[in-house]
Structure formats: C-alpha cells, structure tokens
PDB file of C-alpha atoms and ligand atoms in Angstrom:
ATOM      1  CA  UNK S 892     -25.364  24.645  31.477  1.00 92.00           C
ATOM      2  CA  UNK S 893     -25.495  28.202  32.026  1.00 97.00           C
ATOM      3  CA  UNK S 894     -24.981  29.325  35.395  1.00 98.00           C
ATOM      4  CA  UNK S 895     -26.657  32.921  36.000  1.00 98.00           C
ATOM      5  CA  UNK S 896     -25.188  34.785  38.871  1.00 98.00           C
ATOM      6  CA  UNK S 897     -27.791  35.711  41.595  1.00 98.00           C
ATOM      7  CA  UNK S 898     -25.835  38.045  43.785  1.00 98.00           C
ATOM      8  CA  UNK S 899     -22.398  39.235  43.744  1.00 98.00           C
ATOM      9  CA  UNK S 900     -20.039  38.709  46.891  1.00 98.00           C
ATOM     10  CA  UNK S 901     -16.627  39.209  47.991  1.00 98.00           C
ATOM     11  CA  UNK S 902     -15.823  35.605  49.316  1.00 98.00           C
ATOM     12  CA  UNK S 903     -18.121  33.275  47.280  1.00 99.00           C
ATOM     13  CA  UNK S 904     -20.204  32.831  44.251  1.00 99.00           C
ATOM     14  CA  UNK S 905     -23.752  32.190  44.026  1.00 99.00           C
ATOM     15  CA  UNK S 906     -25.489  30.889  40.936  1.00 98.00           C
ATOM     16  CA  UNK S 907     -28.696  29.824  39.998  1.00 98.00           C
ATOM     17  CA  UNK S 908     -29.843  27.081  37.239  1.00 98.00           C
ATOM     18  CA  UNK S 909     -32.898  25.335  36.196  1.00 98.00           C
ATOM     19  CA  UNK S 910     -34.025  25.251  39.916  1.00 98.00           C
ATOM     20  CA  UNK S 911     -30.592  24.734  41.932  1.00 98.00           C
ATOM     21  CA  UNK S 912     -28.837  27.531  43.960  1.00 99.00           C
ATOM     22  CA  UNK S 913     -25.171  26.769  43.790  1.00 99.00           C
ATOM     23  CA  UNK S 914     -22.686  28.466  46.386  1.00 99.00           C
ATOM     24  CA  UNK S 915     -19.148  28.208  45.485  1.00 99.00           C
ATOM     25  CA  UNK S 916     -16.572  29.295  47.950  1.00 99.00           C
ATOM     26  CA  UNK S 917     -14.114  31.139  46.038  1.00 99.00           C
ATOM     27  CA  UNK S 918     -11.024  31.062  47.799  1.00 98.00           C
ATOM     28  CA  UNK S 919      -9.149  28.528  45.974  1.00 98.00           C
ATOM     29  CA  UNK S 920      -5.472  30.484  47.090  1.00 98.00           C
ATOM     30  CA  UNK S 921      -6.336  29.317  50.382  1.00 98.00           C
ATOM     31  CA  UNK S 922      -7.728  25.788  49.524  1.00 98.00           C
ATOM     32  CA  UNK S 923     -11.069  27.642  50.118  1.00 98.00           C
ATOM     33  CA  UNK S 924     -10.631  28.057  53.889  1.00 98.00           C
ATOM     34  CA  UNK S 925     -13.534  30.505  55.226  1.00 98.00           C
ATOM     35  CA  UNK S 926     -13.237  33.464  56.836  1.00 98.00           C
ATOM     36  CA  UNK S 927     -16.173  35.367  58.900  1.00 98.00           C
ATOM     37  CA  UNK S 928     -16.978  37.230  55.776  1.00 98.00           C
ATOM     38  CA  UNK S 929     -17.105  33.813  53.609  1.00 98.00           C
ATOM     39  CA  UNK S 930     -19.291  32.227  56.337  1.00 98.00           C
ATOM     40  CA  UNK S 931     -21.486  35.521  56.687  1.00 98.00           C
ATOM     41  CA  UNK S 932     -21.847  35.274  52.880  1.00 98.00           C
ATOM     42  CA  UNK S 933     -23.005  31.794  52.744  1.00 99.00           C
ATOM     43  CA  UNK S 934     -25.396  32.397  55.443  1.00 98.00           C
ATOM     44  CA  UNK S 935     -26.826  35.573  53.074  1.00 99.00           C
ATOM     45  CA  UNK S 936     -27.308  33.058  50.345  1.00 99.00           C
ATOM     46  CA  UNK S 937     -28.721  30.418  52.165  1.00 99.00           C
ATOM     47  CA  UNK S 938     -30.955  32.598  53.473  1.00 98.00           C
ATOM     48  CA  UNK S 939     -31.915  33.951  50.061  1.00 98.00           C
ATOM     49  CA  UNK S 940     -32.183  29.857  49.047  1.00 98.00           C
ATOM     50  CA  UNK S 941     -34.569  29.441  52.169  1.00 98.00           C
ATOM     51  CA  UNK S 942     -37.015  32.545  50.936  1.00 98.00           C
ATOM     52  CA  UNK S 943     -37.046  31.806  47.095  1.00 98.00           C
ATOM     53  CA  UNK S 944     -39.365  29.209  45.662  1.00 97.00           C
ATOM     54  CA  UNK S 945     -37.620  29.066  41.965  1.00 98.00           C
ATOM     55  CA  UNK S 946     -34.373  27.656  44.503  1.00 98.00           C
ATOM     56  CA  UNK S 947     -35.836  23.928  44.956  1.00 98.00           C
ATOM     57  CA  UNK S 948     -32.108  22.182  45.367  1.00 98.00           C
ATOM     58  CA  UNK S 949     -29.067  24.132  46.979  1.00 99.00           C
ATOM     59  CA  UNK S 950     -25.511  22.873  45.917  1.00 99.00           C
ATOM     60  CA  UNK S 951     -22.286  23.790  48.081  1.00 99.00           C
ATOM     61  CA  UNK S 952     -19.151  23.561  46.596  1.00 99.00           C
ATOM     62  CA  UNK S 953     -15.445  25.153  46.222  1.00 99.00           C
ATOM     63  CA  UNK S 954     -13.782  26.884  43.371  1.00 98.00           C
ATOM     64  CA  UNK S 955     -11.058  24.866  41.620  1.00 98.00           C
ATOM     65  CA  UNK S 956      -9.933  21.436  41.622  1.00 98.00           C
ATOM     66  CA  UNK S 957      -8.221  21.119  44.580  1.00 98.00           C
ATOM     67  CA  UNK S 958     -10.616  21.524  47.563  1.00 98.00           C
ATOM     68  CA  UNK S 959     -14.096  22.107  48.199  1.00 99.00           C
ATOM     69  CA  UNK S 960     -13.082  23.650  52.046  1.00 99.00           C
ATOM     70  CA  UNK S 961     -10.051  23.449  54.134  1.00 98.00           C
ATOM     71  CA  UNK S 962     -11.984  24.883  57.412  1.00 98.00           C
ATOM     72  CA  UNK S 963     -11.367  28.209  59.241  1.00 98.00           C
ATOM     73  CA  UNK S 964      -8.666  30.029  57.467  1.00 98.00           C
ATOM     74  CA  UNK S 965      -5.725  30.164  60.237  1.00 97.00           C
ATOM     75  CA  UNK S 966      -4.462  33.338  59.077  1.00 97.00           C
ATOM     76  CA  UNK S 967      -7.419  34.882  60.614  1.00 96.00           C
ATOM     77  CA  UNK S 968      -7.760  32.583  63.796  1.00 96.00           C
ATOM     78  CA  UNK S 969      -7.459  35.054  66.724  1.00 96.00           C
ATOM     79  CA  UNK S 970      -8.141  34.625  70.474  1.00 95.00           C
ATOM     80  CA  UNK S 971     -12.072  33.439  70.995  1.00 94.00           C
ATOM     81  CA  UNK S 972     -12.618  32.759  67.029  1.00 95.00           C
ATOM     82  CA  UNK S 973     -11.792  33.856  63.606  1.00 97.00           C
ATOM     83  CA  UNK S 974     -10.948  37.445  63.284  1.00 97.00           C
ATOM     84  CA  UNK S 975     -13.238  39.471  60.627  1.00 94.00           C
ATOM     85  CA  UNK S 976     -12.847  42.945  59.176  1.00 92.00           C
ATOM     86  CA  UNK S 977     -14.403  44.453  62.239  1.00 95.00           C
ATOM     87  CA  UNK S 978     -11.749  42.942  64.612  1.00 96.00           C
ATOM     88  CA  UNK S 979     -14.697  40.523  66.673  1.00 96.00           C
ATOM     89  CA  UNK S 980     -13.804  37.146  66.859  1.00 96.00           C
ATOM     90  CA  UNK S 981     -16.341  34.942  65.537  1.00 96.00           C
ATOM     91  CA  UNK S 982     -17.238  31.231  64.809  1.00 96.00           C
ATOM     92  CA  UNK S 983     -20.373  32.036  62.717  1.00 98.00           C
ATOM     93  CA  UNK S 984     -19.692  29.200  60.281  1.00 98.00           C
ATOM     94  CA  UNK S 985     -21.777  27.334  63.283  1.00 98.00           C
ATOM     95  CA  UNK S 986     -24.722  29.154  61.961  1.00 98.00           C
ATOM     96  CA  UNK S 987     -24.077  27.791  58.319  1.00 98.00           C
ATOM     97  CA  UNK S 988     -24.240  24.157  59.696  1.00 98.00           C
ATOM     98  CA  UNK S 989     -27.520  25.251  61.470  1.00 98.00           C
ATOM     99  CA  UNK S 990     -28.823  26.735  58.447  1.00 98.00           C
ATOM    100  CA  UNK S 991     -28.063  23.978  56.021  1.00 98.00           C
ATOM    101  CA  UNK S 992     -29.677  21.611  58.247  1.00 97.00           C
ATOM    102  CA  UNK S 993     -33.128  23.538  58.577  1.00 97.00           C
ATOM    103  CA  UNK S 994     -33.454  24.407  55.128  1.00 98.00           C
ATOM    104  CA  UNK S 995     -36.515  22.884  54.236  1.00 97.00           C
ATOM    105  CA  UNK S 996     -34.752  21.446  50.710  1.00 98.00           C
ATOM    106  CA  UNK S 997     -31.985  19.280  49.941  1.00 98.00           C
ATOM    107  CA  UNK S 998     -28.166  20.537  50.113  1.00 99.00           C
ATOM    108  CA  UNK S 999     -25.906  18.581  48.167  1.00 99.00           C
ATOM    109  CA  UNK S1000     -22.030  18.985  48.796  1.00 99.00           C
ATOM    110  CA  UNK S1001     -20.250  18.795  45.346  1.00 99.00           C
ATOM    111  CA  UNK S1002     -16.838  17.704  47.106  1.00 99.00           C
ATOM    112  CA  UNK S1003     -14.456  18.718  44.121  1.00 98.00           C
ATOM    113  CA  UNK S1004     -11.160  18.003  46.500  1.00 98.00           C
ATOM    114  CA  UNK S1005      -9.863  18.447  50.142  1.00 99.00           C
ATOM    115  CA  UNK S1006     -12.929  18.521  52.908  1.00 99.00           C
ATOM    116  CA  UNK S1007     -10.568  19.504  55.776  1.00 98.00           C
ATOM    117  CA  UNK S1008     -11.454  20.379  59.253  1.00 98.00           C
ATOM    118  CA  UNK S1009     -14.570  22.944  59.613  1.00 98.00           C
ATOM    119  CA  UNK S1010     -14.621  22.307  55.629  1.00 98.00           C
ATOM    120  CA  UNK S1011     -15.211  18.475  56.375  1.00 98.00           C
ATOM    121  CA  UNK S1012     -17.818  19.146  58.645  1.00 98.00           C
ATOM    122  CA  UNK S1013     -19.876  21.445  56.259  1.00 98.00           C
ATOM    123  CA  UNK S1014     -19.920  18.472  54.078  1.00 98.00           C
ATOM    124  CA  UNK S1015     -21.233  16.510  56.730  1.00 98.00           C
ATOM    125  CA  UNK S1016     -24.076  18.736  57.644  1.00 98.00           C
ATOM    126  CA  UNK S1017     -25.382  18.679  54.068  1.00 99.00           C
ATOM    127  CA  UNK S1018     -28.214  16.467  53.131  1.00 98.00           C
ATOM    128  CA  UNK S1019     -26.206  14.583  50.391  1.00 99.00           C
ATOM    129  CA  UNK S1020     -22.509  14.210  49.442  1.00 99.00           C
ATOM    130  CA  UNK S1021     -21.110  13.728  45.733  1.00 99.00           C
ATOM    131  CA  UNK S1022     -17.342  13.403  45.404  1.00 99.00           C
ATOM    132  CA  UNK S1023     -14.745  13.599  42.976  1.00 98.00           C
ATOM    133  CA  UNK S1024     -12.270  10.952  42.901  1.00 98.00           C
ATOM    134  CA  UNK S1025      -9.668  13.164  43.606  1.00 98.00           C
ATOM    135  CA  UNK S1026     -11.416  13.990  47.034  1.00 98.00           C
ATOM    136  CA  UNK S1027      -9.718  13.666  50.483  1.00 99.00           C
ATOM    137  CA  UNK S1028     -11.477  13.827  53.751  1.00 99.00           C
ATOM    138  CA  UNK S1029     -10.196  14.482  57.368  1.00 98.00           C
ATOM    139  CA  UNK S1030     -10.629  16.250  60.500  1.00 98.00           C
ATOM    140  CA  UNK S1031      -7.723  18.369  61.850  1.00 98.00           C
ATOM    141  CA  UNK S1032      -8.698  19.936  65.084  1.00 97.00           C
ATOM    142  CA  UNK S1033      -6.674  18.393  67.860  1.00 98.00           C
ATOM    143  CA  UNK S1034      -3.593  18.774  65.448  1.00 97.00           C
ATOM    144  CA  UNK S1035      -4.276  22.768  65.272  1.00 97.00           C
ATOM    145  CA  UNK S1036      -5.889  23.463  68.386  1.00 96.00           C
ATOM    146  CA  UNK S1037      -9.578  23.172  67.574  1.00 97.00           C
ATOM    147  CA  UNK S1038     -12.473  20.945  67.287  1.00 97.00           C
ATOM    148  CA  UNK S1039     -16.033  20.797  66.598  1.00 98.00           C
ATOM    149  CA  UNK S1040     -17.905  19.210  69.300  1.00 97.00           C
ATOM    150  CA  UNK S1041     -21.243  20.206  67.906  1.00 97.00           C
ATOM    151  CA  UNK S1042     -23.029  18.737  64.693  1.00 98.00           C
ATOM    152  CA  UNK S1043     -18.925  17.980  63.596  1.00 98.00           C
ATOM    153  CA  UNK S1044     -18.930  15.288  66.337  1.00 98.00           C
ATOM    154  CA  UNK S1045     -22.469  13.885  67.291  1.00 97.00           C
ATOM    155  CA  UNK S1046     -23.969  14.238  63.658  1.00 98.00           C
ATOM    156  CA  UNK S1047     -20.586  12.562  62.136  1.00 98.00           C
ATOM    157  CA  UNK S1048     -21.299   9.880  64.388  1.00 98.00           C
ATOM    158  CA  UNK S1049     -24.342   9.293  63.451  1.00 98.00           C
ATOM    159  CA  UNK S1050     -23.215   9.025  60.073  1.00 98.00           C
ATOM    160  CA  UNK S1051     -20.377   6.816  60.251  1.00 98.00           C
ATOM    161  CA  UNK S1052     -20.954   5.239  63.476  1.00 98.00           C
ATOM    162  CA  UNK S1053     -18.956   6.156  67.114  1.00 98.00           C
ATOM    163  CA  UNK S1054     -15.822   4.048  66.633  1.00 98.00           C
ATOM    164  CA  UNK S1055     -15.116   5.806  62.895  1.00 98.00           C
ATOM    165  CA  UNK S1056     -16.066   9.318  64.194  1.00 98.00           C
ATOM    166  CA  UNK S1057     -13.572   8.763  67.104  1.00 98.00           C
ATOM    167  CA  UNK S1058     -11.155   7.525  64.606  1.00 98.00           C
ATOM    168  CA  UNK S1059     -11.418  10.375  62.452  1.00 98.00           C
ATOM    169  CA  UNK S1060     -11.340  13.167  65.560  1.00 98.00           C
ATOM    170  CA  UNK S1061      -8.490  11.060  67.700  1.00 98.00           C
ATOM    171  CA  UNK S1062      -6.119  10.190  64.880  1.00 98.00           C
ATOM    172  CA  UNK S1063      -6.389  13.087  62.505  1.00 98.00           C
ATOM    173  CA  UNK S1064      -5.948  10.969  59.052  1.00 98.00           C
ATOM    174  CA  UNK S1065      -6.647  12.142  55.810  1.00 98.00           C
ATOM    175  CA  UNK S1066      -9.284   9.857  53.899  1.00 99.00           C
ATOM    176  CA  UNK S1067      -9.901   9.130  50.129  1.00 99.00           C
ATOM    177  CA  UNK S1068     -13.081   9.620  48.391  1.00 98.00           C
ATOM    178  CA  UNK S1069     -13.496   5.782  48.092  1.00 98.00           C
ATOM    179  CA  UNK S1070     -12.403   5.078  51.773  1.00 98.00           C
ATOM    180  CA  UNK S1071     -15.411   7.641  52.449  1.00 99.00           C
ATOM    181  CA  UNK S1072     -17.586   5.969  50.203  1.00 98.00           C
ATOM    182  CA  UNK S1073     -16.826   2.320  52.104  1.00 98.00           C
ATOM    183  CA  UNK S1074     -17.635   4.229  55.386  1.00 98.00           C
ATOM    184  CA  UNK S1075     -21.181   6.187  54.278  1.00 98.00           C
ATOM    185  CA  UNK S1076     -19.413   9.422  54.583  1.00 98.00           C
ATOM    186  CA  UNK S1077     -20.622  10.014  50.932  1.00 99.00           C
ATOM    187  CA  UNK S1078     -23.473   8.872  48.733  1.00 99.00           C
ATOM    188  CA  UNK S1079     -21.386   8.485  45.173  1.00 98.00           C
ATOM    189  CA  UNK S1080     -17.747   9.062  43.960  1.00 99.00           C
ATOM    190  CA  UNK S1081     -17.205  10.002  40.291  1.00 99.00           C
ATOM    191  CA  UNK S1082     -14.411  11.360  38.192  1.00 98.00           C
ATOM    192  CA  UNK S1083     -13.862  15.111  38.622  1.00 98.00           C
ATOM    193  CA  UNK S1084     -14.785  16.094  35.151  1.00 98.00           C
ATOM    194  CA  UNK S1085     -18.306  14.140  35.686  1.00 98.00           C
ATOM    195  CA  UNK S1086     -18.868  15.654  39.395  1.00 98.00           C
ATOM    196  CA  UNK S1087     -21.046  18.687  38.502  1.00 98.00           C
ATOM    197  CA  UNK S1088     -23.230  16.413  35.917  1.00 98.00           C
ATOM    198  CA  UNK S1089     -23.667  13.648  38.643  1.00 99.00           C
ATOM    199  CA  UNK S1090     -24.909  16.376  41.204  1.00 99.00           C
ATOM    200  CA  UNK S1091     -26.953  18.180  38.666  1.00 98.00           C
ATOM    201  CA  UNK S1092     -28.716  14.537  37.874  1.00 98.00           C
ATOM    202  CA  UNK S1093     -29.491  13.758  41.255  1.00 99.00           C
ATOM    203  CA  UNK S1094     -30.702  17.435  42.032  1.00 98.00           C
ATOM    204  CA  UNK S1095     -32.860  16.913  39.007  1.00 98.00           C
ATOM    205  CA  UNK S1096     -34.523  13.308  40.295  1.00 98.00           C
ATOM    206  CA  UNK S1097     -35.171  15.073  43.704  1.00 98.00           C
ATOM    207  CA  UNK S1098     -37.158  18.211  42.047  1.00 98.00           C
ATOM    208  CA  UNK S1099     -39.515  15.552  40.083  1.00 98.00           C
ATOM    209  CA  UNK S1100     -40.612  14.773  43.644  1.00 98.00           C
ATOM    210  CA  UNK S1101     -43.306  16.389  45.976  1.00 98.00           C
ATOM    211  CA  UNK S1102     -41.380  19.277  47.617  1.00 97.00           C
ATOM    212  CA  UNK S1103     -43.777  18.609  50.807  1.00 97.00           C
ATOM    213  CA  UNK S1104     -42.960  15.128  51.334  1.00 97.00           C
ATOM    214  CA  UNK S1105     -39.046  15.523  50.883  1.00 98.00           C
ATOM    215  CA  UNK S1106     -39.223  18.485  53.604  1.00 97.00           C
ATOM    216  CA  UNK S1107     -41.285  16.493  55.988  1.00 97.00           C
ATOM    217  CA  UNK S1108     -38.589  13.541  55.564  1.00 98.00           C
ATOM    218  CA  UNK S1109     -35.823  16.062  55.968  1.00 98.00           C
ATOM    219  CA  UNK S1110     -37.189  17.367  58.759  1.00 97.00           C
ATOM    220  CA  UNK S1111     -38.153  14.256  60.705  1.00 97.00           C
ATOM    221  CA  UNK S1112     -34.650  12.721  60.006  1.00 98.00           C
ATOM    222  CA  UNK S1113     -33.235  15.816  61.766  1.00 98.00           C
ATOM    223  CA  UNK S1114     -35.805  15.298  64.628  1.00 97.00           C
ATOM    224  CA  UNK S1115     -34.901  12.071  65.473  1.00 96.00           C
ATOM    225  CA  UNK S1116     -31.165  13.505  66.152  1.00 97.00           C
ATOM    226  CA  UNK S1117     -32.188  16.869  67.458  1.00 96.00           C
ATOM    227  CA  UNK S1118     -33.967  16.611  70.628  1.00 96.00           C
ATOM    228  CA  UNK S1119     -36.931  19.631  71.484  1.00 97.00           C
ATOM    229  CA  UNK S1120     -34.771  21.972  68.720  1.00 95.00           C
ATOM    230  CA  UNK S1121     -35.323  19.007  66.266  1.00 96.00           C
ATOM    231  CA  UNK S1122     -38.996  18.786  67.253  1.00 97.00           C
ATOM    232  CA  UNK S1123     -39.306  22.587  67.365  1.00 97.00           C
ATOM    233  CA  UNK S1124     -38.756  22.475  63.553  1.00 96.00           C
ATOM    234  CA  UNK S1125     -40.413  19.558  62.933  1.00 97.00           C
ATOM    235  CA  UNK S1126     -43.718  20.925  64.702  1.00 97.00           C
ATOM    236  CA  UNK S1127     -43.043  24.057  62.545  1.00 96.00           C
ATOM    237  CA  UNK S1128     -43.811  22.253  59.406  1.00 95.00           C
ATOM    238  CA  UNK S1129     -46.453  20.327  60.936  1.00 95.00           C
ATOM    239  CA  UNK S1130     -48.281  23.271  61.657  1.00 97.00           C
ATOM    240  CA  UNK S1131     -47.685  24.739  57.824  1.00 96.00           C
ATOM    241  CA  UNK S1132     -49.547  21.768  56.964  1.00 96.00           C
ATOM    242  CA  UNK S1133     -52.229  22.020  59.478  1.00 97.00           C
ATOM    243  CA  UNK S1134     -52.977  25.524  58.691  1.00 97.00           C
ATOM    244  CA  UNK S1135     -53.725  24.482  55.541  1.00 96.00           C
ATOM    245  CA  UNK S1136     -56.703  22.611  56.446  1.00 97.00           C
ATOM    246  CA  UNK S1137     -59.843  23.850  56.311  1.00 97.00           C
ATOM    247  CA  UNK S1138     -60.424  22.459  59.982  1.00 97.00           C
ATOM    248  CA  UNK S1139     -57.557  25.398  61.001  1.00 97.00           C
ATOM    249  CA  UNK S1140     -59.877  27.910  59.011  1.00 98.00           C
ATOM    250  CA  UNK S1141     -62.857  27.207  60.771  1.00 98.00           C
ATOM    251  CA  UNK S1142     -60.840  28.126  64.239  1.00 98.00           C
ATOM    252  CA  UNK S1143     -60.008  31.758  63.015  1.00 97.00           C
ATOM    253  CA  UNK S1144     -62.780  32.139  61.110  1.00 98.00           C
ATOM    254  CA  UNK S1145     -64.711  31.173  64.332  1.00 98.00           C
ATOM    255  CA  UNK S1146     -63.082  33.646  66.040  1.00 98.00           C
ATOM    256  CA  UNK S1147     -62.801  36.436  63.824  1.00 98.00           C
ATOM    257  CA  UNK S1148     -67.294  35.839  63.132  1.00 98.00           C
ATOM    258  CA  UNK S1149     -67.360  35.849  66.906  1.00 98.00           C
ATOM    259  CA  UNK S1150     -69.149  32.304  67.112  1.00 98.00           C
ATOM    260  CA  UNK S1151     -68.463  29.005  68.468  1.00 98.00           C
ATOM    261  CA  UNK S1152     -66.166  26.790  66.222  1.00 98.00           C
ATOM    262  CA  UNK S1153     -67.908  23.768  64.698  1.00 98.00           C
ATOM    263  CA  UNK S1154     -65.189  21.167  64.591  1.00 98.00           C
ATOM    264  CA  UNK S1155     -67.417  18.457  64.407  1.00 97.00           C
ATOM    265  CA  UNK S1156     -67.913  18.797  60.482  1.00 96.00           C
ATOM    266  CA  UNK S1157     -64.244  17.773  59.684  1.00 97.00           C
ATOM    267  CA  UNK S1158     -63.642  13.885  59.402  1.00 92.00           C
ATOM    268  CA  UNK S1159     -61.725  12.558  62.001  1.00 93.00           C
ATOM    269  CA  UNK S1160     -59.569   9.927  60.581  1.00 92.00           C
ATOM    270  CA  UNK S1161     -58.535   6.654  62.482  1.00 95.00           C
TER     271      UNK S1161
HETATM  272  C1  2NE Q 716      -6.027  21.606  52.936  1.00 80.20           C
HETATM  273  C2  2NE Q 716      -4.809  20.808  52.982  1.00 80.20           C
HETATM  274  C3  2NE Q 716      -4.799  19.480  53.090  1.00 80.20           C
HETATM  275  C4  2NE Q 716      -4.239  20.822  51.548  1.00 80.20           C
HETATM  276  O1  2NE Q 716      -2.864  20.920  51.510  1.00 80.20           O
HETATM  277  P1  2NE Q 716      -2.035  20.858  50.122  1.00 80.20           P
HETATM  278  O2  2NE Q 716      -0.774  20.347  50.175  1.00 80.20           O
HETATM  279  O3  2NE Q 716      -3.084  20.686  48.911  1.00 80.20           O
HETATM  280  O4  2NE Q 716      -1.865  22.728  50.311  1.00 80.20           O
HETATM  281  P2  2NE Q 716      -0.872  23.639  50.987  1.00 80.20           P
HETATM  282  O5  2NE Q 716       0.201  24.158  50.600  1.00 80.20           O
HETATM  283  O6  2NE Q 716      -1.002  23.002  52.432  1.00 80.20           O
HETATM  284  O7  2NE Q 716      -2.080  24.698  51.053  1.00 80.20           O
HETATM  285  C5  2NE Q 716      -2.053  25.777  49.724  1.00 80.20           C
HETATM  286  C6  2NE Q 716      -2.170  27.449  50.245  1.00 80.20           C
HETATM  287  O8  2NE Q 716      -3.349  27.386  51.007  1.00 80.20           O
HETATM  288  C7  2NE Q 716      -3.175  27.661  52.454  1.00 80.20           C
HETATM  289  C8  2NE Q 716      -1.615  27.028  52.824  1.00 80.20           C
HETATM  290  O9  2NE Q 716      -1.277  27.611  53.766  1.00 80.20           O
HETATM  291  C9  2NE Q 716      -0.912  27.236  51.602  1.00 80.20           C
HETATM  292  O10 2NE Q 716      -0.553  28.580  51.663  1.00 80.20           O
HETATM  293  P3  2NE Q 716       0.962  29.099  50.904  1.00 80.20           P
HETATM  294  O11 2NE Q 716       1.801  28.183  51.961  1.00 80.20           O
HETATM  295  O12 2NE Q 716       0.905  28.740  49.518  1.00 80.20           O
HETATM  296  O13 2NE Q 716       0.932  30.440  51.199  1.00 80.20           O
HETATM  297  N1  2NE Q 716      -4.252  26.883  53.377  1.00 80.20           N
HETATM  298  C10 2NE Q 716      -4.943  25.762  53.286  1.00 80.20           C
HETATM  299  N2  2NE Q 716      -5.673  25.628  54.332  1.00 80.20           N
HETATM  300  C11 2NE Q 716      -5.882  26.598  54.976  1.00 80.20           C
HETATM  301  C12 2NE Q 716      -6.673  26.849  55.848  1.00 80.20           C
HETATM  302  N3  2NE Q 716      -7.548  26.519  56.789  1.00 80.20           N
HETATM  303  N4  2NE Q 716      -6.285  28.208  56.556  1.00 80.20           N
HETATM  304  C13 2NE Q 716      -5.185  29.560  55.645  1.00 80.20           C
HETATM  305  N5  2NE Q 716      -4.392  28.882  54.716  1.00 80.20           N
HETATM  306  C14 2NE Q 716      -4.607  27.606  54.359  1.00 80.20           C
HETATM  307  C15 2NE Q 716      -3.717  21.706  53.712  1.00 80.20           C
HETATM  308  O14 2NE Q 716      -3.781  22.957  53.331  1.00 80.20           O
HETATM  309  C16 2NE Q 716      -4.020  22.132  55.400  1.00 80.20           C
HETATM  310  O15 2NE Q 716      -4.052  21.084  56.032  1.00 80.20           O
HETATM  311  N6  2NE Q 716      -4.616  22.837  55.631  1.00 80.20           N
HETATM  312  C17 2NE Q 716      -4.944  23.413  56.790  1.00 80.20           C
HETATM  313  C18 2NE Q 716      -6.372  22.686  57.344  1.00 80.20           C
HETATM  314  C19 2NE Q 716      -6.700  22.869  58.665  1.00 80.20           C
HETATM  315  O16 2NE Q 716      -6.357  22.686  59.854  1.00 80.20           O
HETATM  316  N7  2NE Q 716      -8.237  23.371  58.758  1.00 80.20           N
HETATM  317  C20 2NE Q 716      -8.736  24.237  59.938  1.00 80.20           C
HETATM  318  C21 2NE Q 716      -9.329  23.055  60.748  1.00 80.20           C
HETATM  319  S1  2NE Q 716     -10.386  24.056  62.256  1.00 80.20           S
HETATM  320  C22 2NE Q 716     -11.268  24.165  61.608  1.00 80.20           C
HETATM  321  O17 2NE Q 716     -11.421  24.392  60.420  1.00 80.20           O
HETATM  322  C23 2NE Q 716     -12.709  24.842  62.529  1.00 80.20           C
HETATM  323  C24 2NE Q 716     -13.035  24.023  63.797  1.00 80.20           C
HETATM  324  O18 2NE Q 716     -12.086  22.917  63.953  1.00 80.20           O
HETATM  325  C25 2NE Q 716     -14.017  24.431  64.696  1.00 80.20           C
HETATM  326  C26 2NE Q 716     -14.762  25.011  64.196  1.00 80.20           C
HETATM  327  C27 2NE Q 716     -14.550  25.811  63.311  1.00 80.20           C
HETATM  328  C28 2NE Q 716     -13.762  25.636  62.420  1.00 80.20           C
END
C-alpha cells in the first residue's frame, strides 16, 4: 500500500491512499502528545478531508509503535491552556473533537499504543476505534490537574455507560486493549502488525456503501446526544437532501420568475 503525502506539516503526517485520508500525529519522542501547533495542523487536515470528495474515510493514528496520543504536551501547559509559539494559551484540541464529530464521513481511530488523557478523548470521539493488542487506554486528568468534562466525559459515558465512565475518570487507571474491547470502548483488537490492514479493510467496506446513507446515520447518531447543536447539524444535512428535490427547485424558480409557486404537482407521500 502506497501512501501519498497530501500536505507537509511540522507535527503531523497527512497522507492519501485509495479514498482514505490518514492523519498521523508525528511526535513519538513525546508519545505523540499534542501542542497547539499539532491541534491546529490536525484541524487544517480535517478541513481538507471535509471539503475533498476524493477522501471518503479518515484515519487518525500516531507515529511509531508506542502511542496513539498521550494528550496535551505537559511541557507547554501554561496558565489557561497549552501555550503555542505565539505565547497564547489555547485548548484548540476541542475544535478537533468537534470537527471529528461533524465530519460527514466515517473517522476511524487506529490506536497503535497508548491512548491517554486528551489522546484517549480523541479516539473516543472517532466513529470507530480499531486497536492493536499493545494499546493502553485511560484518562489521567484528575492526577495531572486537568479534566475534559465535555465529550471526554459525556460522550464517553454514552459509549461505556455512566458507572464505567466514572471509574475511568475517578480512578485514572490504565486499561488493556482486551478490557477496552469488553467494555465497548473499541470495536476490534488485532496484532500490531495487522492494524493498518484491519483499518483499511473496514474503510473499504464502508466506502462501498451509500455516502449519503452513512452521512445521515452518523449525524442522526450524533443528534440523539447533542441537543439543539446536534439537530442543527442534522437539519443542515436534511436541507442538503431537500435542495436536491424538484419541489425545492420550484420554490426558487417561482421567485426568480416572479410567479406563484406550484407545489401541488409534487407527490405527497404518506
Ligand atoms: C503515555 C504514558 C503512559 C507512556 O508511558 P511510558 O512509560 O511508555 O513513557 P514515558 O517515559 O512516560 O514517556 C516517554 C517520554 O514522553 C514524554 C515523557 O515525559 C517522556 O519524556 P522523557 O522523560 O524521555 O524526556 N511524554 C509522554 N507523555 C507526555 C505528555 N503528555 N506531555 C509531554 N511529554 C510527554 C506516560 O508518558 C504518561 O502518562 N504521559 C502523560 C499523560 C498525560 O497525563 N497527559 C495529559 C492529560 S491532560 C490532557 O491531555 C487534556 C485534558 O485533560 C483536557 C483537555 C486537553 C488535554
């Protein structure tokens, strides 16, 4: 399999192969911890994936065989957030989380090692997680003076249940890939040397399916949990479908032709 670079960044790799956009956090020296630069680059790559119709499935992973992502880089944690080159504290990884959930295409976490802290939240917000046998999962927030009470808590609870989510956050334990599988935190566990093949296999199956059906399902599953913000996104996709109908075209055409619209000619289904 040959991955072709889409764009060159400082902290991430961004590659393309047969409909898949692969984003790799490339800071193995720090167990792929993210800085504001890393998060901004992931955001940029995700925006490209959102806009580009050649990309049908997105894969998020970490470089090397030790870590998927170990969360925020503690070396640059300042007062008020993680401090980037501009000296301003930020938590721009939250924007990445929102982009993954809003992405109208499946995002797979390819968990190749530690998924810890904010790195754990990143895999949680992905649509599917496929892990290698050496992967280790956990939150550390309360141990290191942090927490993610957004998707990191509420969406985690939707995935593993309230009791387990509280255990994960309150005890800050580490869980094996097998334990993660048993609690429904990941979809599949494979040997490390088979991880990419397993991810690509699932991606290829999904790419054969109707993109619009997949899109509506993802947004509906989100909307069930996301209140008005979820409904807003779901409605945007429903509007897209409506705009593709002749009924919607009639409204616009009638306005432009300065006549009354005739909606009666369109079938009304029960
Ligand atoms: C990930 C883990 C468990 C790996 O342990 P191990 O034993 O395999 O590696 P080691 O020796 O701890 O780490 C290797 C090098 O990577 C650095 C370490 O400091 C070490 O550097 P040297 O000692 O060789 O110089 N490193 C690892 N993680 C780092 C990090 N996050 N920031 C900076 N350097 C890091 C183990 O390394 C670990 O527990 N890491 C810390 C995990 C953590 O607490 N992350 C932050 C959670 S808070 C967060 O991410 C967050 C949030 O709560 C809310 C919003 C946004 C973010």
